[in-house]
Amino acid sequence: MIDLSAKLGAPAWDRVVTELTKPVGDELAFLRRLASVLGQVGSAKQAVLVMVNTGGNPDPNEHAAEAAWVWTPSGAGAPADIEPESREHSIEGATLAARAGKSRIFGLHDPGASTVAYYPASGPSGASAQLAGGCLVAVPVPGGSGAVRPVVALLLETRSTQAIQTTLALSDVIAGYAHGAGAQIESRRLRAASATLELGSQLIAGINASRRFRGACMRLANELMRTVAVDRVAVGWARSAMSGAPAEEPRRGDDACVAVAISDTEHLDRRTAMVKRLEAAMDECLDQEHAVLHPPPGDDAAEPVLASAVTRSHADLAARDARLRVASLPLRVDGRVVGVITLEASVEPGKPSVLEPQAIEPLQATLDLIAPVLALRRREDRPPHKRAWQSVRSGAAWLLGPTQTGWKLAGVAAAALLISSVLIRVEYRIEAPATLEPIERRTMSVPFDGIIAAVPEGIRAGARVEAGQLLAELDVTELRLSALEAQGETREALARADEAMNQRNLAEAQRFRAQADQSKARVDLLNSRIARARLVSPISGTIVAGEAEDLVGASVELGKPLFEIAPLERMEVVVRVRDDDAPLIAAGTLGSLATRARPAERFPVVVQRIVPQAQGEEGGNRFRVTATLDDGAAWMRPGMEGLVKLETGERTLLGVGARRIVDTLRLWLWW
């Protein structure tokens, strides 16, 4: 018990003021301390802290005591959680607290009375009036959040009404210190928030100064190490986040952290034992999804999550130095842990550490600010095709659900493909190799054995010639001499025949006339060869083959080809069609041609005729199909190859894709 009956300046009051004004961790800790002080000042058997919900109808069964102070004769009491066996009058205290706005004093049951007596508002007359059985006094505490209002219920022994009123007045004065505690807590929160924003902006500036994700992690580790004053900082990223899994997709149970950067370490070798221990500690934090501190705090007032965390891997990491303190904090983006930051600091004996439990919360708040920036840098650092796939997966996760998104998307795509292949009909085109050939082609050969005398200038392959134009000329000197000799023999034979007729020798006359006819035939043959010695173009066109300039003065034999002439204005397409595709085409079938020379251009073709005899080629039989090319191009040349696609009618996508497979199976399985 604390005696405050003398004056407010008494040492006992100084102790109360000191107790209520010293720093507190949070609001609940102050309320527990306030309940303890009120219990000591009021000499209460029990002080119960009740959180009252003022938003609804007060029901005693809906209010539970948060903490209690039990008074002992020596006055040594401390706030403690109420055990079920020590909840003396806790329901009555909750009832009184809930009705504090109507009556703050509630008399307990009188053993001889049958009803509960309330203390009247005017109070009994005389200082000797007492409440039999004691009473419960409600002390509303200023503050609270929302509809929750803290109230301290004091269990008092039987005493005079004047003493109760004095206790109630002192309790109201002491409860007023809640304003100062609230201001102190709010001021500390504002300072912590300001420090968090300042540190977060500094770290974000360092991240934005790097163009790549690993460089940003390295700058983050170095800046955090210097700012927080720790020995080492390591940044790890979850494998699922590395692979670009959407934030909505649940994390897999086998997910693990990959060390990305370590402060003051340029080259990171993940095979070393130190890095493996770091990654094990990061995995421990990733699995628990909350901060982990080693050694764990043992103070009951500390954060219970830190006190109950599993720290086996952190203990292995700190085993090299007994003074080492290790803390791992998760990096969260949209409620999903995408990475972990591990900090290590040595603690000197007798000196405070920077990794104290109270420092974890503002540091975690800072990391929550920079985690989205770091995740954005990771997404921007990925290749374009991976970023596109991540966007597809994110959209699919929103549409199909966050679990097994890839398999669901594959199933939807397969179903859509199957339905489309059955319903959609397209033009079925068969492909075949093709060659360009001229519609008309003439070959100029040597008419007889001889010597090429001359070739006009410009007569070579690629030259344009007209019908009747001289292409080459053979040497006819010997032929002319032979013709003159044959003419002389003809005249001589005719003269002898006339002389034999004059002598009436008919037999001799006939013999000489036969010799004359023979010589005359020889003359005609020689004149014919002389006439054919001038090789002229039979048609107008282009010389597509032949280089006679190199043969001037050379002997050539009968039938040797010298020139090949073809008009290039009109070309035809010779298509070699597979034997299993031949029944699908007929005269008049339409198609298109693409040449190897210019594959981007298409030319319409029409099938004219099909040679019924197949020709064996490598890989199977082929039928020769001739198609006209009405709209050709000036750059087309005979012999150019390409690909022709012939239209055979509409079919479903499934029929187009499965046609050859079905035909092959029919050949294999028929009986």
PDB file of N, CA and C in Angstrom, residues 184-275:
ATOM      1  N   GLN A 184       3.199  10.183 -24.953  1.00  0.00           N
ATOM      2  CA  GLN A 184       4.560   9.647 -25.051  1.00  0.00           C
ATOM      3  C   GLN A 184       4.632   8.531 -26.097  1.00  0.00           C
ATOM      4  N   ILE A 185       3.650   7.627 -26.071  1.00  0.00           N
ATOM      5  CA  ILE A 185       3.637   6.524 -27.038  1.00  0.00           C
ATOM      6  C   ILE A 185       3.461   7.057 -28.457  1.00  0.00           C
ATOM      7  N   GLU A 186       2.551   8.037 -28.641  1.00  0.00           N
ATOM      8  CA  GLU A 186       2.322   8.598 -29.974  1.00  0.00           C
ATOM      9  C   GLU A 186       3.550   9.334 -30.479  1.00  0.00           C
ATOM     10  N   SER A 187       4.241  10.072 -29.569  1.00  0.00           N
ATOM     11  CA  SER A 187       5.464  10.772 -29.968  1.00  0.00           C
ATOM     12  C   SER A 187       6.540   9.784 -30.404  1.00  0.00           C
ATOM     13  N   ARG A 188       6.642   8.682 -29.642  1.00  0.00           N
ATOM     14  CA  ARG A 188       7.640   7.678 -30.023  1.00  0.00           C
ATOM     15  C   ARG A 188       7.283   7.042 -31.373  1.00  0.00           C
ATOM     16  N   ARG A 189       5.995   6.822 -31.605  1.00  0.00           N
ATOM     17  CA  ARG A 189       5.574   6.271 -32.890  1.00  0.00           C
ATOM     18  C   ARG A 189       5.892   7.217 -34.037  1.00  0.00           C
ATOM     19  N   LEU A 190       5.652   8.518 -33.804  1.00  0.00           N
ATOM     20  CA  LEU A 190       5.955   9.486 -34.857  1.00  0.00           C
ATOM     21  C   LEU A 190       7.445   9.541 -35.146  1.00  0.00           C
ATOM     22  N   ARG A 191       8.263   9.507 -34.081  1.00  0.00           N
ATOM     23  CA  ARG A 191       9.715   9.520 -34.313  1.00  0.00           C
ATOM     24  C   ARG A 191      10.161   8.261 -35.037  1.00  0.00           C
ATOM     25  N   ALA A 192       9.578   7.124 -34.629  1.00  0.00           N
ATOM     26  CA  ALA A 192       9.944   5.877 -35.309  1.00  0.00           C
ATOM     27  C   ALA A 192       9.507   5.906 -36.770  1.00  0.00           C
ATOM     28  N   ALA A 193       8.299   6.444 -37.028  1.00  0.00           N
ATOM     29  CA  ALA A 193       7.836   6.527 -38.412  1.00  0.00           C
ATOM     30  C   ALA A 193       8.712   7.463 -39.235  1.00  0.00           C
ATOM     31  N   SER A 194       9.118   8.573 -38.649  1.00  0.00           N
ATOM     32  CA  SER A 194      10.002   9.504 -39.346  1.00  0.00           C
ATOM     33  C   SER A 194      11.347   8.861 -39.650  1.00  0.00           C
ATOM     34  N   ALA A 195      11.890   8.154 -38.647  1.00  0.00           N
ATOM     35  CA  ALA A 195      13.166   7.477 -38.886  1.00  0.00           C
ATOM     36  C   ALA A 195      13.025   6.385 -39.939  1.00  0.00           C
ATOM     37  N   THR A 196      11.876   5.697 -39.906  1.00  0.00           N
ATOM     38  CA  THR A 196      11.642   4.653 -40.906  1.00  0.00           C
ATOM     39  C   THR A 196      11.569   5.233 -42.306  1.00  0.00           C
ATOM     40  N   LEU A 197      10.832   6.340 -42.461  1.00  0.00           N
ATOM     41  CA  LEU A 197      10.726   6.976 -43.775  1.00  0.00           C
ATOM     42  C   LEU A 197      12.073   7.496 -44.254  1.00  0.00           C
ATOM     43  N   GLU A 198      12.846   8.084 -43.349  1.00  0.00           N
ATOM     44  CA  GLU A 198      14.161   8.608 -43.739  1.00  0.00           C
ATOM     45  C   GLU A 198      15.093   7.486 -44.186  1.00  0.00           C
ATOM     46  N   LEU A 199      15.122   6.391 -43.394  1.00  0.00           N
ATOM     47  CA  LEU A 199      15.967   5.268 -43.775  1.00  0.00           C
ATOM     48  C   LEU A 199      15.462   4.613 -45.054  1.00  0.00           C
ATOM     49  N   GLY A 200      14.119   4.486 -45.186  1.00  0.00           N
ATOM     50  CA  GLY A 200      13.565   3.886 -46.390  1.00  0.00           C
ATOM     51  C   GLY A 200      13.874   4.694 -47.631  1.00  0.00           C
ATOM     52  N   SER A 201      13.761   6.032 -47.549  1.00  0.00           N
ATOM     53  CA  SER A 201      14.076   6.878 -48.709  1.00  0.00           C
ATOM     54  C   SER A 201      15.550   6.791 -49.074  1.00  0.00           C
ATOM     55  N   GLN A 202      16.414   6.695 -48.069  1.00  0.00           N
ATOM     56  CA  GLN A 202      17.848   6.564 -48.342  1.00  0.00           C
ATOM     57  C   GLN A 202      18.152   5.241 -49.043  1.00  0.00           C
ATOM     58  N   LEU A 203      17.540   4.157 -48.576  1.00  0.00           N
ATOM     59  CA  LEU A 203      17.784   2.855 -49.197  1.00  0.00           C
ATOM     60  C   LEU A 203      17.169   2.779 -50.589  1.00  0.00           C
ATOM     61  N   ILE A 204      15.984   3.368 -50.769  1.00  0.00           N
ATOM     62  CA  ILE A 204      15.356   3.361 -52.093  1.00  0.00           C
ATOM     63  C   ILE A 204      16.178   4.156 -53.089  1.00  0.00           C
ATOM     64  N   ALA A 205      16.763   5.268 -52.648  1.00  0.00           N
ATOM     65  CA  ALA A 205      17.635   6.042 -53.538  1.00  0.00           C
ATOM     66  C   ALA A 205      18.833   5.207 -53.985  1.00  0.00           C
ATOM     67  N   GLY A 206      19.403   4.423 -53.064  1.00  0.00           N
ATOM     68  CA  GLY A 206      20.508   3.552 -53.444  1.00  0.00           C
ATOM     69  C   GLY A 206      20.076   2.475 -54.415  1.00  0.00           C
ATOM     70  N   ILE A 207      18.863   1.925 -54.231  1.00  0.00           N
ATOM     71  CA  ILE A 207      18.368   0.900 -55.150  1.00  0.00           C
ATOM     72  C   ILE A 207      18.145   1.483 -56.539  1.00  0.00           C
ATOM     73  N   ASN A 208      17.563   2.680 -56.603  1.00  0.00           N
ATOM     74  CA  ASN A 208      17.284   3.300 -57.901  1.00  0.00           C
ATOM     75  C   ASN A 208      18.550   3.716 -58.633  1.00  0.00           C
ATOM     76  N   ALA A 209      19.652   3.845 -57.918  1.00  0.00           N
ATOM     77  CA  ALA A 209      20.907   4.228 -58.574  1.00  0.00           C
ATOM     78  C   ALA A 209      21.528   3.077 -59.338  1.00  0.00           C
ATOM     79  N   SER A 210      21.034   1.853 -59.154  1.00  0.00           N
ATOM     80  CA  SER A 210      21.584   0.683 -59.844  1.00  0.00           C
ATOM     81  C   SER A 210      20.630   0.259 -60.951  1.00  0.00           C
ATOM     82  N   ARG A 211      21.197  -0.128 -62.076  1.00  0.00           N
ATOM     83  CA  ARG A 211      20.398  -0.504 -63.235  1.00  0.00           C
ATOM     84  C   ARG A 211      19.973  -1.965 -63.186  1.00  0.00           C
ATOM     85  N   ARG A 212      20.740  -2.800 -62.500  1.00  0.00           N
ATOM     86  CA  ARG A 212      20.455  -4.224 -62.446  1.00  0.00           C
ATOM     87  C   ARG A 212      20.018  -4.638 -61.048  1.00  0.00           C
ATOM     88  N   PHE A 213      19.329  -5.783 -60.983  1.00  0.00           N
ATOM     89  CA  PHE A 213      18.783  -6.255 -59.711  1.00  0.00           C
ATOM     90  C   PHE A 213      19.890  -6.611 -58.720  1.00  0.00           C
ATOM     91  N   ARG A 214      20.908  -7.317 -59.153  1.00  0.00           N
ATOM     92  CA  ARG A 214      21.972  -7.724 -58.226  1.00  0.00           C
ATOM     93  C   ARG A 214      22.761  -6.509 -57.742  1.00  0.00           C
ATOM     94  N   GLY A 215      22.956  -5.535 -58.624  1.00  0.00           N
ATOM     95  CA  GLY A 215      23.612  -4.315 -58.182  1.00  0.00           C
ATOM     96  C   GLY A 215      22.793  -3.566 -57.155  1.00  0.00           C
ATOM     97  N   ALA A 216      21.466  -3.545 -57.338  1.00  0.00           N
ATOM     98  CA  ALA A 216      20.593  -2.896 -56.355  1.00  0.00           C
ATOM     99  C   ALA A 216      20.653  -3.612 -55.013  1.00  0.00           C
ATOM    100  N   CYS A 217      20.705  -4.946 -55.027  1.00  0.00           N
ATOM    101  CA  CYS A 217      20.813  -5.702 -53.769  1.00  0.00           C
ATOM    102  C   CYS A 217      22.151  -5.433 -53.085  1.00  0.00           C
ATOM    103  N   MET A 218      23.212  -5.306 -53.880  1.00  0.00           N
ATOM    104  CA  MET A 218      24.516  -5.021 -53.288  1.00  0.00           C
ATOM    105  C   MET A 218      24.527  -3.648 -52.628  1.00  0.00           C
ATOM    106  N   ARG A 219      23.973  -2.642 -53.296  1.00  0.00           N
ATOM    107  CA  ARG A 219      23.911  -1.305 -52.704  1.00  0.00           C
ATOM    108  C   ARG A 219      23.026  -1.305 -51.459  1.00  0.00           C
ATOM    109  N   LEU A 220      21.939  -2.053 -51.492  1.00  0.00           N
ATOM    110  CA  LEU A 220      21.068  -2.148 -50.321  1.00  0.00           C
ATOM    111  C   LEU A 220      21.820  -2.750 -49.142  1.00  0.00           C
ATOM    112  N   ALA A 221      22.564  -3.821 -49.379  1.00  0.00           N
ATOM    113  CA  ALA A 221      23.305  -4.469 -48.290  1.00  0.00           C
ATOM    114  C   ALA A 221      24.356  -3.530 -47.709  1.00  0.00           C
ATOM    115  N   ASN A 222      25.083  -2.833 -48.574  1.00  0.00           N
ATOM    116  CA  ASN A 222      26.125  -1.920 -48.087  1.00  0.00           C
ATOM    117  C   ASN A 222      25.532  -0.730 -47.344  1.00  0.00           C
ATOM    118  N   GLU A 223      24.473  -0.134 -47.896  1.00  0.00           N
ATOM    119  CA  GLU A 223      23.855   1.020 -47.234  1.00  0.00           C
ATOM    120  C   GLU A 223      23.247   0.619 -45.888  1.00  0.00           C
ATOM    121  N   LEU A 224      22.601  -0.533 -45.846  1.00  0.00           N
ATOM    122  CA  LEU A 224      21.987  -0.977 -44.596  1.00  0.00           C
ATOM    123  C   LEU A 224      23.042  -1.304 -43.544  1.00  0.00           C
ATOM    124  N   MET A 225      24.166  -1.869 -43.978  1.00  0.00           N
ATOM    125  CA  MET A 225      25.231  -2.190 -43.029  1.00  0.00           C
ATOM    126  C   MET A 225      25.799  -0.914 -42.403  1.00  0.00           C
ATOM    127  N   ARG A 226      26.017   0.119 -43.214  1.00  0.00           N
ATOM    128  CA  ARG A 226      26.582   1.365 -42.681  1.00  0.00           C
ATOM    129  C   ARG A 226      25.557   2.140 -41.857  1.00  0.00           C
ATOM    130  N   THR A 227      24.291   2.119 -42.281  1.00  0.00           N
ATOM    131  CA  THR A 227      23.284   2.916 -41.582  1.00  0.00           C
ATOM    132  C   THR A 227      22.919   2.310 -40.236  1.00  0.00           C
ATOM    133  N   VAL A 228      22.700   1.003 -40.203  1.00  0.00           N
ATOM    134  CA  VAL A 228      22.293   0.339 -38.972  1.00  0.00           C
ATOM    135  C   VAL A 228      23.493   0.020 -38.091  1.00  0.00           C
ATOM    136  N   ALA A 229      24.709   0.087 -38.650  1.00  0.00           N
ATOM    137  CA  ALA A 229      25.950  -0.179 -37.903  1.00  0.00           C
ATOM    138  C   ALA A 229      26.013  -1.634 -37.440  1.00  0.00           C
ATOM    139  N   VAL A 230      25.908  -2.564 -38.417  1.00  0.00           N
ATOM    140  CA  VAL A 230      26.064  -3.986 -38.128  1.00  0.00           C
ATOM    141  C   VAL A 230      27.308  -4.485 -38.853  1.00  0.00           C
ATOM    142  N   ASP A 231      27.677  -5.724 -38.554  1.00  0.00           N
ATOM    143  CA  ASP A 231      28.895  -6.285 -39.136  1.00  0.00           C
ATOM    144  C   ASP A 231      28.692  -6.766 -40.565  1.00  0.00           C
ATOM    145  N   ARG A 232      27.550  -7.367 -40.856  1.00  0.00           N
ATOM    146  CA  ARG A 232      27.324  -7.918 -42.194  1.00  0.00           C
ATOM    147  C   ARG A 232      25.835  -7.963 -42.471  1.00  0.00           C
ATOM    148  N   VAL A 233      25.497  -7.723 -43.737  1.00  0.00           N
ATOM    149  CA  VAL A 233      24.111  -7.784 -44.205  1.00  0.00           C
ATOM    150  C   VAL A 233      24.088  -8.648 -45.458  1.00  0.00           C
ATOM    151  N   ALA A 234      23.175  -9.606 -45.503  1.00  0.00           N
ATOM    152  CA  ALA A 234      23.013 -10.483 -46.658  1.00  0.00           C
ATOM    153  C   ALA A 234      21.579 -10.375 -47.164  1.00  0.00           C
ATOM    154  N   VAL A 235      21.437 -10.327 -48.488  1.00  0.00           N
ATOM    155  CA  VAL A 235      20.125 -10.220 -49.127  1.00  0.00           C
ATOM    156  C   VAL A 235      19.869 -11.517 -49.876  1.00  0.00           C
ATOM    157  N   GLY A 236      18.731 -12.137 -49.588  1.00  0.00           N
ATOM    158  CA  GLY A 236      18.322 -13.360 -50.277  1.00  0.00           C
ATOM    159  C   GLY A 236      16.981 -13.182 -50.940  1.00  0.00           C
ATOM    160  N   TRP A 237      16.776 -13.913 -52.047  1.00  0.00           N
ATOM    161  CA  TRP A 237      15.527 -13.821 -52.797  1.00  0.00           C
ATOM    162  C   TRP A 237      14.950 -15.218 -52.955  1.00  0.00           C
ATOM    163  N   ALA A 238      13.643 -15.345 -52.777  1.00  0.00           N
ATOM    164  CA  ALA A 238      12.989 -16.643 -52.871  1.00  0.00           C
ATOM    165  C   ALA A 238      13.038 -17.167 -54.303  1.00  0.00           C
ATOM    166  N   ARG A 239      13.194 -18.487 -54.440  1.00  0.00           N
ATOM    167  CA  ARG A 239      13.254 -19.085 -55.783  1.00  0.00           C
ATOM    168  C   ARG A 239      11.955 -18.868 -56.537  1.00  0.00           C
ATOM    169  N   SER A 240      10.824 -18.934 -55.841  1.00  0.00           N
ATOM    170  CA  SER A 240       9.546 -18.708 -56.509  1.00  0.00           C
ATOM    171  C   SER A 240       9.458 -17.289 -57.050  1.00  0.00           C
ATOM    172  N   ALA A 241       9.985 -16.316 -56.295  1.00  0.00           N
ATOM    173  CA  ALA A 241      10.001 -14.935 -56.788  1.00  0.00           C
ATOM    174  C   ALA A 241      11.007 -14.773 -57.917  1.00  0.00           C
ATOM    175  N   MET A 242      12.116 -15.544 -57.876  1.00  0.00           N
ATOM    176  CA  MET A 242      13.085 -15.510 -58.968  1.00  0.00           C
ATOM    177  C   MET A 242      12.453 -15.995 -60.264  1.00  0.00           C
ATOM    178  N   SER A 243      11.612 -17.034 -60.169  1.00  0.00           N
ATOM    179  CA  SER A 243      10.992 -17.610 -61.361  1.00  0.00           C
ATOM    180  C   SER A 243       9.812 -16.805 -61.855  1.00  0.00           C
ATOM    181  N   GLY A 244       9.422 -15.751 -61.122  1.00  0.00           N
ATOM    182  CA  GLY A 244       8.340 -14.890 -61.587  1.00  0.00           C
ATOM    183  C   GLY A 244       6.954 -15.387 -61.251  1.00  0.00           C
ATOM    184  N   ALA A 245       6.801 -16.142 -60.158  1.00  0.00           N
ATOM    185  CA  ALA A 245       5.467 -16.601 -59.759  1.00  0.00           C
ATOM    186  C   ALA A 245       4.612 -15.410 -59.356  1.00  0.00           C
ATOM    187  N   PRO A 246       3.332 -15.376 -59.733  1.00  0.00           N
ATOM    188  CA  PRO A 246       2.469 -14.258 -59.344  1.00  0.00           C
ATOM    189  C   PRO A 246       2.350 -14.144 -57.834  1.00  0.00           C
ATOM    190  N   ALA A 247       2.113 -12.913 -57.367  1.00  0.00           N
ATOM    191  CA  ALA A 247       1.991 -12.687 -55.929  1.00  0.00           C
ATOM    192  C   ALA A 247       0.780 -13.411 -55.353  1.00  0.00           C
ATOM    193  N   GLU A 248      -0.257 -13.663 -56.185  1.00  0.00           N
ATOM    194  CA  GLU A 248      -1.450 -14.335 -55.684  1.00  0.00           C
ATOM    195  C   GLU A 248      -1.231 -15.832 -55.505  1.00  0.00           C
ATOM    196  N   GLU A 249      -0.205 -16.390 -56.155  1.00  0.00           N
ATOM    197  CA  GLU A 249       0.009 -17.833 -56.083  1.00  0.00           C
ATOM    198  C   GLU A 249       0.643 -18.194 -54.753  1.00  0.00           C
ATOM    199  N   PRO A 250       0.080 -19.189 -54.024  1.00  0.00           N
ATOM    200  CA  PRO A 250       0.655 -19.557 -52.725  1.00  0.00           C
ATOM    201  C   PRO A 250       2.082 -20.069 -52.883  1.00  0.00           C
ATOM    202  N   ARG A 251       2.874 -19.794 -51.853  1.00  0.00           N
ATOM    203  CA  ARG A 251       4.267 -20.234 -51.885  1.00  0.00           C
ATOM    204  C   ARG A 251       4.340 -21.743 -51.690  1.00  0.00           C
ATOM    205  N   ARG A 252       5.206 -22.378 -52.480  1.00  0.00           N
ATOM    206  CA  ARG A 252       5.358 -23.826 -52.372  1.00  0.00           C
ATOM    207  C   ARG A 252       6.101 -24.185 -51.095  1.00  0.00           C
ATOM    208  N   GLY A 253       5.846 -25.412 -50.623  1.00  0.00           N
ATOM    209  CA  GLY A 253       6.489 -25.857 -49.397  1.00  0.00           C
ATOM    210  C   GLY A 253       7.980 -26.063 -49.557  1.00  0.00           C
ATOM    211  N   ASP A 254       8.439 -26.343 -50.778  1.00  0.00           N
ATOM    212  CA  ASP A 254       9.868 -26.564 -51.008  1.00  0.00           C
ATOM    213  C   ASP A 254      10.588 -25.299 -51.463  1.00  0.00           C
ATOM    214  N   ASP A 255       9.950 -24.148 -51.278  1.00  0.00           N
ATOM    215  CA  ASP A 255      10.586 -22.893 -51.671  1.00  0.00           C
ATOM    216  C   ASP A 255      11.798 -22.622 -50.781  1.00  0.00           C
ATOM    217  N   ALA A 256      12.785 -21.953 -51.327  1.00  0.00           N
ATOM    218  CA  ALA A 256      14.016 -21.662 -50.584  1.00  0.00           C
ATOM    219  C   ALA A 256      14.568 -20.332 -51.046  1.00  0.00           C
ATOM    220  N   CYS A 257      15.471 -19.789 -50.227  1.00  0.00           N
ATOM    221  CA  CYS A 257      16.094 -18.506 -50.515  1.00  0.00           C
ATOM    222  C   CYS A 257      17.429 -18.724 -51.222  1.00  0.00           C
ATOM    223  N   VAL A 258      17.727 -17.823 -52.136  1.00  0.00           N
ATOM    224  CA  VAL A 258      19.008 -17.813 -52.840  1.00  0.00           C
ATOM    225  C   VAL A 258      19.730 -16.526 -52.461  1.00  0.00           C
ATOM    226  N   ALA A 259      20.943 -16.667 -51.935  1.00  0.00           N
ATOM    227  CA  ALA A 259      21.728 -15.480 -51.565  1.00  0.00           C
ATOM    228  C   ALA A 259      22.072 -14.688 -52.819  1.00  0.00           C
ATOM    229  N   VAL A 260      21.680 -13.425 -52.845  1.00  0.00           N
ATOM    230  CA  VAL A 260      21.900 -12.571 -54.008  1.00  0.00           C
ATOM    231  C   VAL A 260      23.069 -11.622 -53.790  1.00  0.00           C
ATOM    232  N   ALA A 261      23.206 -11.081 -52.592  1.00  0.00           N
ATOM    233  CA  ALA A 261      24.271 -10.113 -52.326  1.00  0.00           C
ATOM    234  C   ALA A 261      24.637 -10.175 -50.852  1.00  0.00           C
ATOM    235  N   ILE A 262      25.919  -9.938 -50.576  1.00  0.00           N
ATOM    236  CA  ILE A 262      26.449  -9.833 -49.226  1.00  0.00           C
ATOM    237  C   ILE A 262      27.265  -8.556 -49.166  1.00  0.00           C
ATOM    238  N   SER A 263      27.092  -7.810 -48.103  1.00  0.00           N
ATOM    239  CA  SER A 263      27.786  -6.527 -47.979  1.00  0.00           C
ATOM    240  C   SER A 263      29.299  -6.720 -48.076  1.00  0.00           C
ATOM    241  N   ASP A 264      29.933  -5.775 -48.806  1.00  0.00           N
ATOM    242  CA  ASP A 264      31.389  -5.754 -48.982  1.00  0.00           C
ATOM    243  C   ASP A 264      31.917  -7.051 -49.600  1.00  0.00           C
ATOM    244  N   THR A 265      31.099  -7.703 -50.413  1.00  0.00           N
ATOM    245  CA  THR A 265      31.517  -8.931 -51.098  1.00  0.00           C
ATOM    246  C   THR A 265      31.142  -8.788 -52.564  1.00  0.00           C
ATOM    247  N   GLU A 266      32.159  -8.639 -53.405  1.00  0.00           N
ATOM    248  CA  GLU A 266      31.895  -8.412 -54.824  1.00  0.00           C
ATOM    249  C   GLU A 266      31.502  -9.702 -55.532  1.00  0.00           C
ATOM    250  N   HIS A 267      32.254 -10.771 -55.291  1.00  0.00           N
ATOM    251  CA  HIS A 267      31.978 -12.049 -55.941  1.00  0.00           C
ATOM    252  C   HIS A 267      31.389 -13.008 -54.911  1.00  0.00           C
ATOM    253  N   LEU A 268      30.193 -13.470 -55.174  1.00  0.00           N
ATOM    254  CA  LEU A 268      29.472 -14.335 -54.240  1.00  0.00           C
ATOM    255  C   LEU A 268      29.543 -15.771 -54.740  1.00  0.00           C
ATOM    256  N   ASP A 269      30.150 -16.635 -53.948  1.00  0.00           N
ATOM    257  CA  ASP A 269      30.252 -18.056 -54.276  1.00  0.00           C
ATOM    258  C   ASP A 269      29.309 -18.824 -53.354  1.00  0.00           C
ATOM    259  N   ARG A 270      28.207 -19.310 -53.902  1.00  0.00           N
ATOM    260  CA  ARG A 270      27.200 -19.979 -53.096  1.00  0.00           C
ATOM    261  C   ARG A 270      27.629 -21.363 -52.639  1.00  0.00           C
ATOM    262  N   ARG A 271      28.769 -21.832 -53.104  1.00  0.00           N
ATOM    263  CA  ARG A 271      29.242 -23.152 -52.677  1.00  0.00           C
ATOM    264  C   ARG A 271      29.982 -23.116 -51.348  1.00  0.00           C
ATOM    265  N   THR A 272      30.336 -21.937 -50.857  1.00  0.00           N
ATOM    266  CA  THR A 272      31.071 -21.850 -49.603  1.00  0.00           C
ATOM    267  C   THR A 272      30.159 -22.178 -48.424  1.00  0.00           C
ATOM    268  N   ALA A 273      30.781 -22.644 -47.321  1.00  0.00           N
ATOM    269  CA  ALA A 273      30.012 -23.028 -46.135  1.00  0.00           C
ATOM    270  C   ALA A 273      29.319 -21.826 -45.505  1.00  0.00           C
ATOM    271  N   MET A 274      29.972 -20.668 -45.530  1.00  0.00           N
ATOM    272  CA  MET A 274      29.374 -19.478 -44.933  1.00  0.00           C
ATOM    273  C   MET A 274      28.084 -19.088 -45.650  1.00  0.00           C
ATOM    274  N   VAL A 275      28.109 -19.116 -46.981  1.00  0.00           N
ATOM    275  CA  VAL A 275      26.912 -18.757 -47.743  1.00  0.00           C
ATOM    276  C   VAL A 275      25.814 -19.792 -47.529  1.00  0.00           C
TER     277      VAL A 275
END
